[in-house]
mmCIF file of C-alpha atoms in Angstrom:
data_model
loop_
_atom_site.group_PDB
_atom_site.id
_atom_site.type_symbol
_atom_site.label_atom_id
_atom_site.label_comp_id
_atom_site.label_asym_id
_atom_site.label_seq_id
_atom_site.Cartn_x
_atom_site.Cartn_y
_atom_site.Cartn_z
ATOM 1 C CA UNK A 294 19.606 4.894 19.067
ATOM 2 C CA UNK A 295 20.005 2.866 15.522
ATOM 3 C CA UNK A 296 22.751 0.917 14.469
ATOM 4 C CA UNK A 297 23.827 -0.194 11.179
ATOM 5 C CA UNK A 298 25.129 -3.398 10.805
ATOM 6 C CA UNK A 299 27.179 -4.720 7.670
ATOM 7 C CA UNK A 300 27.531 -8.329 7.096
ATOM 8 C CA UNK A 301 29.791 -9.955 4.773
ATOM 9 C CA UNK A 302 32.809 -12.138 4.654
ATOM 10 C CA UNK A 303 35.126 -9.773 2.990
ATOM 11 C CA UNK A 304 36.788 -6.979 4.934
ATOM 12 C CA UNK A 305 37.350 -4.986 1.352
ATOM 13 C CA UNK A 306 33.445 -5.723 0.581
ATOM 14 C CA UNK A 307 32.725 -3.911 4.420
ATOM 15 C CA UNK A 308 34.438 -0.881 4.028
ATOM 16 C CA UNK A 309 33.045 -0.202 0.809
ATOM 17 C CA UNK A 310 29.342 -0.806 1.623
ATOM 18 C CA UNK A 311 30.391 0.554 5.552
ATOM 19 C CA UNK A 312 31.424 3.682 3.619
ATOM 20 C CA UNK A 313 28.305 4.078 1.551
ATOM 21 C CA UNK A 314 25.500 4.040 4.074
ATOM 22 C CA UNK A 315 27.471 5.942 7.075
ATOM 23 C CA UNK A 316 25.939 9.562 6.203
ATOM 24 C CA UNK A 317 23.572 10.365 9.011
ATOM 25 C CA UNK A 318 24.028 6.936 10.799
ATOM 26 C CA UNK A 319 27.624 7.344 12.102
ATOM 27 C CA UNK A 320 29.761 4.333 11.374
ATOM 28 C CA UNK A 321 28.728 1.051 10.316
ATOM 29 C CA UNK A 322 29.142 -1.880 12.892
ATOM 30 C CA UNK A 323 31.308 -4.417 10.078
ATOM 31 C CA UNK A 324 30.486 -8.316 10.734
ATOM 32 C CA UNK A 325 32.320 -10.779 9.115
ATOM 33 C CA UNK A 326 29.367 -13.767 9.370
ATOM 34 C CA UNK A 327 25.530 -13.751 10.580
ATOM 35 C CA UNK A 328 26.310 -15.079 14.098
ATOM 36 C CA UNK A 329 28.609 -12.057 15.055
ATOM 37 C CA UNK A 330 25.914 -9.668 13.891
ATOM 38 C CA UNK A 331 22.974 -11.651 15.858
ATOM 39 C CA UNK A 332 25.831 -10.591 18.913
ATOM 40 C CA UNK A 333 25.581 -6.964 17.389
ATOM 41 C CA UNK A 334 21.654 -6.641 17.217
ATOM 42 C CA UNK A 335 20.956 -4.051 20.082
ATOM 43 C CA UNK A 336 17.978 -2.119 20.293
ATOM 44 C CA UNK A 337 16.492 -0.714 16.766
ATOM 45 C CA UNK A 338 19.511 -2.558 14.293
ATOM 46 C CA UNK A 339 19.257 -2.551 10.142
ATOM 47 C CA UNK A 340 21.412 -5.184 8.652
ATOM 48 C CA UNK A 341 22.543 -4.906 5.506
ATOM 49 C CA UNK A 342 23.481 -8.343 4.145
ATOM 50 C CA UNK A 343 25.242 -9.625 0.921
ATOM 51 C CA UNK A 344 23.601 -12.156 -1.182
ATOM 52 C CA UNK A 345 25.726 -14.825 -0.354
ATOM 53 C CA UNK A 346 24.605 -15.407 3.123
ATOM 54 C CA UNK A 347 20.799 -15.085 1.280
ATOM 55 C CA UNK A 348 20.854 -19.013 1.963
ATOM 56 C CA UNK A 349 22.354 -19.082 5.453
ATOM 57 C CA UNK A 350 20.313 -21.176 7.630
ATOM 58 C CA UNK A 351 20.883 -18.653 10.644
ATOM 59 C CA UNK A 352 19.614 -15.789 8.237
ATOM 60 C CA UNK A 353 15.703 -16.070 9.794
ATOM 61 C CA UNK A 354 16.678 -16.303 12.926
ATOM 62 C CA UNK A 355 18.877 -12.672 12.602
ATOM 63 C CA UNK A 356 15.227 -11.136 10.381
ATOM 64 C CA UNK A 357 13.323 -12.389 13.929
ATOM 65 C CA UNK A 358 15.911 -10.156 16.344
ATOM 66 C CA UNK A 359 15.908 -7.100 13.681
ATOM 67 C CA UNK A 360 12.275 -7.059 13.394
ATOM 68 C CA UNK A 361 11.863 -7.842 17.160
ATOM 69 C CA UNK A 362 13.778 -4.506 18.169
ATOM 70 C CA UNK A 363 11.784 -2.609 15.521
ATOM 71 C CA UNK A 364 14.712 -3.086 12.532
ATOM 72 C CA UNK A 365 14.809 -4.656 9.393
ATOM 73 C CA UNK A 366 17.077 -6.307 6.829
ATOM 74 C CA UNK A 367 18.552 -5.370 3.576
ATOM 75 C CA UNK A 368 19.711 -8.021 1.044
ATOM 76 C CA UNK A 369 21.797 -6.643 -1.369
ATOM 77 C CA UNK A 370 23.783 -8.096 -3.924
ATOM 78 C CA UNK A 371 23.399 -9.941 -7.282
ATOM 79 C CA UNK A 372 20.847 -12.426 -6.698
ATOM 80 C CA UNK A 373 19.001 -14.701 -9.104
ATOM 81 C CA UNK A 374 15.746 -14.938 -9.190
ATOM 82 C CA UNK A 375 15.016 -18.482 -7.845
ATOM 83 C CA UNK A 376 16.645 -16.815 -4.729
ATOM 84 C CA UNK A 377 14.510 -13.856 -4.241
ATOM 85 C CA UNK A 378 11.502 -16.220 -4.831
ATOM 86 C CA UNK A 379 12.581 -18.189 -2.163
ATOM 87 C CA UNK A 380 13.643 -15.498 0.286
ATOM 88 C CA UNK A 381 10.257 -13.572 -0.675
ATOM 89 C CA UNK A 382 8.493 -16.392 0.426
ATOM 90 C CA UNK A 383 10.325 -17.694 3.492
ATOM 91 C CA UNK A 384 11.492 -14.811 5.132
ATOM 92 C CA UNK A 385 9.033 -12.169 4.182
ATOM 93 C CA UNK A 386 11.943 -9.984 3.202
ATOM 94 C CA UNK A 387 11.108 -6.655 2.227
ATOM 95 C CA UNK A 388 14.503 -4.780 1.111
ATOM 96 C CA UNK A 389 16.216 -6.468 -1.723
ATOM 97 C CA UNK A 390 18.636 -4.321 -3.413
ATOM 98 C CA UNK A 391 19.837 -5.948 -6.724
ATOM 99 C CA UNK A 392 21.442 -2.825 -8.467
ATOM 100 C CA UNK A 393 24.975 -2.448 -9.259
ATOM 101 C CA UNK A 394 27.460 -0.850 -6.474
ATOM 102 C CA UNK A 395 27.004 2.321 -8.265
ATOM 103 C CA UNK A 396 23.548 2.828 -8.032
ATOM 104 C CA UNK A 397 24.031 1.038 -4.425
ATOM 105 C CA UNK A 398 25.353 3.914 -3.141
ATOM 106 C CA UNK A 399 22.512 5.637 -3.487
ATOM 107 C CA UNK A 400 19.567 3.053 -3.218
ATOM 108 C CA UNK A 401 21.442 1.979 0.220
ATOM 109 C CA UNK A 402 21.371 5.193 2.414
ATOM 110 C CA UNK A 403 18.294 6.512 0.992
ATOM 111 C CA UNK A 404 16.285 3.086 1.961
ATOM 112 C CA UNK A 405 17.720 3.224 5.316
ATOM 113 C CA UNK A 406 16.822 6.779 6.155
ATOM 114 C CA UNK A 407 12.989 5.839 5.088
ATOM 115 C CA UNK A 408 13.480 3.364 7.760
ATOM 116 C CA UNK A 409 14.427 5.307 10.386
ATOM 117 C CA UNK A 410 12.921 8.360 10.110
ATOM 118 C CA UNK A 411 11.897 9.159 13.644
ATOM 119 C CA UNK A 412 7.965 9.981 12.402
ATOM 120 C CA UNK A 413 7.339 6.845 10.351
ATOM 121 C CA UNK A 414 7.262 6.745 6.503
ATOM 122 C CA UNK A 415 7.679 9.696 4.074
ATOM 123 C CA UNK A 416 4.916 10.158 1.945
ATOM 124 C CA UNK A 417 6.462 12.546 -0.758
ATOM 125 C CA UNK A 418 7.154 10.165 -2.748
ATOM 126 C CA UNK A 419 9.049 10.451 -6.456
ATOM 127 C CA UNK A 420 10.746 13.775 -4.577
ATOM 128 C CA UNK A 421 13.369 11.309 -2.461
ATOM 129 C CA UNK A 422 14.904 9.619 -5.692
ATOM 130 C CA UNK A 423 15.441 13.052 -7.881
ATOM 131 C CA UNK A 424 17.318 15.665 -7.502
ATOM 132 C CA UNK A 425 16.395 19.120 -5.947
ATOM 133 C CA UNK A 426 14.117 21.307 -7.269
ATOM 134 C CA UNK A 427 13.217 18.812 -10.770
ATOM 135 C CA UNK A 428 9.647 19.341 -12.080
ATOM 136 C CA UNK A 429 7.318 17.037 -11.568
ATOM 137 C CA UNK A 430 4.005 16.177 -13.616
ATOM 138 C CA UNK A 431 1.008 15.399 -12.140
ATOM 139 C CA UNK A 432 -1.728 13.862 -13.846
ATOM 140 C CA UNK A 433 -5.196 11.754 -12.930
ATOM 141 C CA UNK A 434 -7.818 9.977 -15.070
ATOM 142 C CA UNK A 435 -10.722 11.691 -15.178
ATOM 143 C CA UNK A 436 -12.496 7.969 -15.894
ATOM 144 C CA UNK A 437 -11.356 4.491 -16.122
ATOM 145 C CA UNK A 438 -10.458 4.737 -19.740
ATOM 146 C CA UNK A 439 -8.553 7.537 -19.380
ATOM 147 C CA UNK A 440 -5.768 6.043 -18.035
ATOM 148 C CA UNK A 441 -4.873 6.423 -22.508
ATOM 149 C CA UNK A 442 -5.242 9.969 -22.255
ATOM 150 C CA UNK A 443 -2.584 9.723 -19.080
ATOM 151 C CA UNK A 444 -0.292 7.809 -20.659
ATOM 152 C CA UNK A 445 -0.326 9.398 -24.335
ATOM 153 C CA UNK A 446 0.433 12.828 -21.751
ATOM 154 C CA UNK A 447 3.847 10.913 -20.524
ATOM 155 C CA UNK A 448 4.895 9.638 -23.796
ATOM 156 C CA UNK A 449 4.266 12.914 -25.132
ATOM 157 C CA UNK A 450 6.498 14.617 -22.100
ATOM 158 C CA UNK A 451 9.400 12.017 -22.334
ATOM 159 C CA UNK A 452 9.834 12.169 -26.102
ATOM 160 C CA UNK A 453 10.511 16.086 -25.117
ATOM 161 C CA UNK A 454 12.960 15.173 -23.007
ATOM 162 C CA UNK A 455 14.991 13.400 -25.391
ATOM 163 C CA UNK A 456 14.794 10.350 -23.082
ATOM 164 C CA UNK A 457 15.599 6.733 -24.800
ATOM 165 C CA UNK A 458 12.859 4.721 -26.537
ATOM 166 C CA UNK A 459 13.072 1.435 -24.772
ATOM 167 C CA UNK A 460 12.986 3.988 -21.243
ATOM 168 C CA UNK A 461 10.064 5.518 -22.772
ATOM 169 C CA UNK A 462 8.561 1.483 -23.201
ATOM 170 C CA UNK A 463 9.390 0.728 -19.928
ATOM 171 C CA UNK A 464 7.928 3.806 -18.416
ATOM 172 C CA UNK A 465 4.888 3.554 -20.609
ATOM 173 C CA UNK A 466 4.279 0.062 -18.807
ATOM 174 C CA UNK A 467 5.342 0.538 -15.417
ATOM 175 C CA UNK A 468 2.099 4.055 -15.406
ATOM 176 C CA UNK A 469 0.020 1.679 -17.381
ATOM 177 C CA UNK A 470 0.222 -1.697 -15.126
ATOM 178 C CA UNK A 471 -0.299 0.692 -11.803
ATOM 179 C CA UNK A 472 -2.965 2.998 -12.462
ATOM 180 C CA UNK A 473 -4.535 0.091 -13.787
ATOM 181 C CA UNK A 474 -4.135 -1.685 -10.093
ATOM 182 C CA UNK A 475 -5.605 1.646 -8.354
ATOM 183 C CA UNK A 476 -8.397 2.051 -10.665
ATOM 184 C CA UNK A 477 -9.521 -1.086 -10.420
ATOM 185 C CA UNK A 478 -8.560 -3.158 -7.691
ATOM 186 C CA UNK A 479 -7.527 -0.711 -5.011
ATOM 187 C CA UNK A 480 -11.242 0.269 -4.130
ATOM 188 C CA UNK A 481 -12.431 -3.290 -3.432
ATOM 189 C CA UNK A 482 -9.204 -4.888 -1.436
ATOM 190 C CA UNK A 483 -8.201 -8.114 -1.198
ATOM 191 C CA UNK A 484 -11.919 -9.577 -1.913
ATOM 192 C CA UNK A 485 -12.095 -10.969 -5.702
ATOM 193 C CA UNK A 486 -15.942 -10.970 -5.667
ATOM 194 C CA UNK A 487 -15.850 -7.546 -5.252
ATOM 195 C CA UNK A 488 -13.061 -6.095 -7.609
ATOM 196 C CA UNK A 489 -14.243 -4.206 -10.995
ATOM 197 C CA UNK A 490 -15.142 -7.131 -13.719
ATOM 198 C CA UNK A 491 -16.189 -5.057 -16.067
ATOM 199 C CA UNK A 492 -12.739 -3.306 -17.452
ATOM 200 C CA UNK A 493 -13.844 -2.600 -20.832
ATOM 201 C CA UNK A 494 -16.870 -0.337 -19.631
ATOM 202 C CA UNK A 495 -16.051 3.602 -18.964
ATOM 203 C CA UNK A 496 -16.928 5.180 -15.970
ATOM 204 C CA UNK A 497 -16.246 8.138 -14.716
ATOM 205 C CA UNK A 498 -13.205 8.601 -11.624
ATOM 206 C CA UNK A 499 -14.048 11.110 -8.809
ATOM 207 C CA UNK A 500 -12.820 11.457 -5.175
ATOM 208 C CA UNK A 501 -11.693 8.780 -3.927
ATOM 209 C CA UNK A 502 -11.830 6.709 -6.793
ATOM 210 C CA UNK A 503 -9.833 9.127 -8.634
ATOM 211 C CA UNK A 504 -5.859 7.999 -8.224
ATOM 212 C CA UNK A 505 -3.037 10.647 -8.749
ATOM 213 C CA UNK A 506 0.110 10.247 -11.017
ATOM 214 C CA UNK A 507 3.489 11.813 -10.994
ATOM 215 C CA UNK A 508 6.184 11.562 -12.552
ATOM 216 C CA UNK A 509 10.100 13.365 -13.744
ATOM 217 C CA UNK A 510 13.197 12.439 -14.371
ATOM 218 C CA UNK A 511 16.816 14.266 -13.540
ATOM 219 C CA UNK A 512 18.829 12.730 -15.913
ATOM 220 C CA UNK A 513 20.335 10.071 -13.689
ATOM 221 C CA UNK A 514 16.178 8.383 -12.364
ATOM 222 C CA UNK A 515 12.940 8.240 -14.118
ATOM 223 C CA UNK A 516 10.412 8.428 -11.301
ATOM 224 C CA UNK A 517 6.441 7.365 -12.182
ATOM 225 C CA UNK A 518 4.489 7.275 -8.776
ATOM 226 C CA UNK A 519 0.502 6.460 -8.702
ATOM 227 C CA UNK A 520 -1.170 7.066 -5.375
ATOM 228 C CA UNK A 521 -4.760 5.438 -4.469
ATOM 229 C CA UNK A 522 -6.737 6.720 -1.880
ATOM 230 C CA UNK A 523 -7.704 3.046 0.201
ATOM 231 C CA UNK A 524 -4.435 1.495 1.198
ATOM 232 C CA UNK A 525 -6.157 -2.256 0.446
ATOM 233 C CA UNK A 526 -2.546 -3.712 -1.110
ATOM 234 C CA UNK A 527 -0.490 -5.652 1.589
ATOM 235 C CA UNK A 528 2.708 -6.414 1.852
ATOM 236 C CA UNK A 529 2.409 -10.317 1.839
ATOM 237 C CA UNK A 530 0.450 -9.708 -1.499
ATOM 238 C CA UNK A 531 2.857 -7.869 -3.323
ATOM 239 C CA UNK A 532 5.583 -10.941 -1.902
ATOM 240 C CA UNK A 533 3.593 -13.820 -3.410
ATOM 241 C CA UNK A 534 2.773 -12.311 -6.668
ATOM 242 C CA UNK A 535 6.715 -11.475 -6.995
ATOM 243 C CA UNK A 536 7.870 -14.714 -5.903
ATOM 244 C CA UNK A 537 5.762 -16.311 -8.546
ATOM 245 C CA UNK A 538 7.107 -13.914 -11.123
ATOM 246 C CA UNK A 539 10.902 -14.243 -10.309
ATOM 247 C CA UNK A 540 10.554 -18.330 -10.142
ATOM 248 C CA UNK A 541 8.472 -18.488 -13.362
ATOM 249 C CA UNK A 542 7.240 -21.547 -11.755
ATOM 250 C CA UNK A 543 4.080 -20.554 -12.032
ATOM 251 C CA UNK A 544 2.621 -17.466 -14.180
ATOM 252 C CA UNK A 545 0.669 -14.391 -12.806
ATOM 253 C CA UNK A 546 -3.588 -14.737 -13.165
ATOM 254 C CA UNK A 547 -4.376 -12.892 -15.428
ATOM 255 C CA UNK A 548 -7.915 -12.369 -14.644
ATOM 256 C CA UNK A 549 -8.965 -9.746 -12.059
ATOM 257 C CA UNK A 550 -7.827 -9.914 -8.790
ATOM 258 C CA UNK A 551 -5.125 -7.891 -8.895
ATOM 259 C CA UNK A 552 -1.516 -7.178 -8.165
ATOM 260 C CA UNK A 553 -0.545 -10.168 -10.529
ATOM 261 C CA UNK A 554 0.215 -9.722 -13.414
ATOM 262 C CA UNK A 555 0.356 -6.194 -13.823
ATOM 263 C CA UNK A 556 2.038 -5.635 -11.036
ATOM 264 C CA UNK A 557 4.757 -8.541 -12.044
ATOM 265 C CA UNK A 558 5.083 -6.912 -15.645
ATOM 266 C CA UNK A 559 5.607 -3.339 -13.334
ATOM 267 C CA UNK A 560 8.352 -4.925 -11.750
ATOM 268 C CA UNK A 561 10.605 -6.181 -14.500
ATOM 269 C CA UNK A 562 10.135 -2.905 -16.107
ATOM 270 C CA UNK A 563 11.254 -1.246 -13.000
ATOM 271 C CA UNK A 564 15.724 -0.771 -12.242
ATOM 272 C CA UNK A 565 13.651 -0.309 -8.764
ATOM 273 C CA UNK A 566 9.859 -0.887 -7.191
ATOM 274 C CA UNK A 567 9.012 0.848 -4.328
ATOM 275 C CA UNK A 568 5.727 0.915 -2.293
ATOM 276 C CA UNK A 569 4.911 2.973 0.290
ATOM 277 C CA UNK A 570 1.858 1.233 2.499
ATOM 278 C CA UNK A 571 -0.559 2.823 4.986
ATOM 279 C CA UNK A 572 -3.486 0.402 5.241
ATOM 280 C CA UNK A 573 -6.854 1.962 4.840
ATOM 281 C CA UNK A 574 -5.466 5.310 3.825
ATOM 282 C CA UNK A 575 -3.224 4.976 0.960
ATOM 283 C CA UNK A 576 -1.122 2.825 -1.225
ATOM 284 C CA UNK A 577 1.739 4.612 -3.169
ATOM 285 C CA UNK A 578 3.524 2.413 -5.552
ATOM 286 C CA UNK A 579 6.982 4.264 -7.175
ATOM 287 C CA UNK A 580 8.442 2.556 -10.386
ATOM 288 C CA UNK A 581 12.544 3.949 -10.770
ATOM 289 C CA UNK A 582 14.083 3.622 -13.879
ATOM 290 C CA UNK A 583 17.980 4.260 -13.883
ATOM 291 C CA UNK A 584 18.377 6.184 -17.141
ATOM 292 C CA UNK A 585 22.498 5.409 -16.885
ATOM 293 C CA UNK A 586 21.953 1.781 -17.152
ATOM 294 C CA UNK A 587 23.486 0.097 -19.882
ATOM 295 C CA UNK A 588 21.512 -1.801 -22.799
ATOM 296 C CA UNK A 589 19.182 -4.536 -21.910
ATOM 297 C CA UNK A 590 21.674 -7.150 -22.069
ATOM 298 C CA UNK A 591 23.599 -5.607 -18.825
ATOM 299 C CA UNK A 592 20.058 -5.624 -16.824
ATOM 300 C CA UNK A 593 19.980 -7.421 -13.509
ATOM 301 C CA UNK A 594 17.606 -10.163 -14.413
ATOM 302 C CA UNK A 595 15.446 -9.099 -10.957
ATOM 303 C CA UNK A 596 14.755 -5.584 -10.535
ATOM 304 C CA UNK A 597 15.572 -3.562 -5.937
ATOM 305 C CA UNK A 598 11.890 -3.930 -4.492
ATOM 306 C CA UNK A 599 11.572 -1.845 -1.225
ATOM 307 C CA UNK A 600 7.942 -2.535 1.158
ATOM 308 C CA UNK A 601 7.753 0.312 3.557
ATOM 309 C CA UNK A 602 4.569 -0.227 5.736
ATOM 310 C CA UNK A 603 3.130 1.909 8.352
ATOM 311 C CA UNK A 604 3.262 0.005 11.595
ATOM 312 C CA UNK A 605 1.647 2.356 14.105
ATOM 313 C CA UNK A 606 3.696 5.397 13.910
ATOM 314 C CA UNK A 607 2.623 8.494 12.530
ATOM 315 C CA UNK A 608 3.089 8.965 8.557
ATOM 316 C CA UNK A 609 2.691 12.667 6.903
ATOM 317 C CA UNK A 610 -0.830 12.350 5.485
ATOM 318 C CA UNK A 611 -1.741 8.873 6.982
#
């Protein structure tokens, strides 16, 4: 049995996120403050928690008893990005959803039926953000420098779509940044002796070493997804490098070693950043770009990040 638990102060603020995430969960146990929904926590919980209890000191202590009885928590709300670098780092959270209640009311239900599907993670990827039945372009480097020929292919594609320059930018980026992570660093791990020094040198991509790309759009999300075949990035790697980036206290290597700052500039140029983890197998990073957003100036300063990792259950293709 999972529960759904939504805390906040508020009663108005309840109801309205209560009413968004009850499809498929029944409803929504409403707390008004962090020690009535410790009470609630009973067997597999998700809390889904306004930003201003991010600061709470009883706020690790409720992560502990999700995680304990196989839950998790969701953050949500408009929080600055000293904030998430501190709950990044502290709490090893791994929902933060930072989008307006509009797009909430999508980002919300969808991230909590990843979490509880009954047979682990979903690998399909870019297919749970777009609508039914939208085409999707698939596309792979057939060597390390032609990750240009991939992305001239998507500028190319989006342009035909009549989709906005500065989405085109940010798309452009967000394909660039992580085929560039699962070309290079994805094969060799976490190890920095052992990760690809020699960028500027072509060689040819086969097999394993060969990442995929998709991407479409539906005229509400731009979806770019790049999938490696090794499953070497962790979740506490993609935390520090995006604490460091939303502090800006200190800046991103920008050497090799990976998931720094390319994966940083990724996730500014993301509305959302979403990574799908099975260790060993596969990584599958998702950049989201909400085409209804308004003009940069109306941006939430920190992009939703979502880290779904396989913990022992069985994922389709892992």
């Amino acid at each position: 049995m999972i529960s759904v638990l939504v805390v906040h102060g508020d009663r108005k603020t309840q109801r309205m996120l209560g009413r968004a995430i009850t499809s498929g969960f029944g409803p929504a146990v409403l707390c008004d403050d962090l020690e009535t929904a410790m009470a609630a926590v009973n067997g597999r919980t998700y809390a889904v928690v306004t930003a201003e209890l991010a600061a709470h000191p009883n706020l690790p202590a409720l992560v502990a008893a999700l995680r304990a009885g196989g839950g998790d928590l969701l953050l949500c709300g408009e929080i600055g990005p000293p904030e998430v670098a501190a709950l990044l780092r502290a709490h090893a959270i791994d929902h933060v959803v930072t989008t307006d209640p509009i797009a909430s009311a999508d980002e919300l239900p969808l991230t909590l039926r990843t979490l509880a599907r009954p047979d682990g993670l979903d690998s399909r990827g870019v297919e749970r953000y777009l609508g039914y039945d939208v085409h999707l372009t698939e596309l792979s480097p057939e060597s390390t420098h032609g990750r240009i020929t991939v992305l001239s292919a998507i500028r190319d594609g989006l342009a035909a779509m009549g989709i906005a320059a500065r989405h085109e930018r940010h798309a452009a980026l967000i394909a660039d940044e992580l085929l560039a992570n699962a070309i290079h660093d994805a094969p060799h791990g976490p190890d920095p002796a052992l990760r690809d020094s020699v960028r500027d040198v072509d060689r040819p991509l086969a097999g394993r070493d060969r990442p995929r790309l998709r991407w479409g759009a539906d005229g509400r999300m731009l979806a770019i997804e790049v999938t490696d075949q090794f499953g070497s990035l962790d979740a506490a790697t993609i935390r520090t490098h995006l604490a460091k980036l939303a502090d800006r206290s200190t800046r991103p290597r920008q050497g090799n070693g990976g998931a720094g700052l390319g994966l940083a500039m990724a996730f500014l140029a993301a509305t959302q950043l979403v990574f799908h983890l099975c260790p060993g197998r596969f990584t599958q990073a998702i950049g989201l770009i909400d085409l209804r957003s308004r003009p940069d100036g109306g941006r939430t300063l920190v992009p939703s990040l979502h880290i779904f990792t396989e913990r022992g259950r069985a994922i389709d293709g892992c």
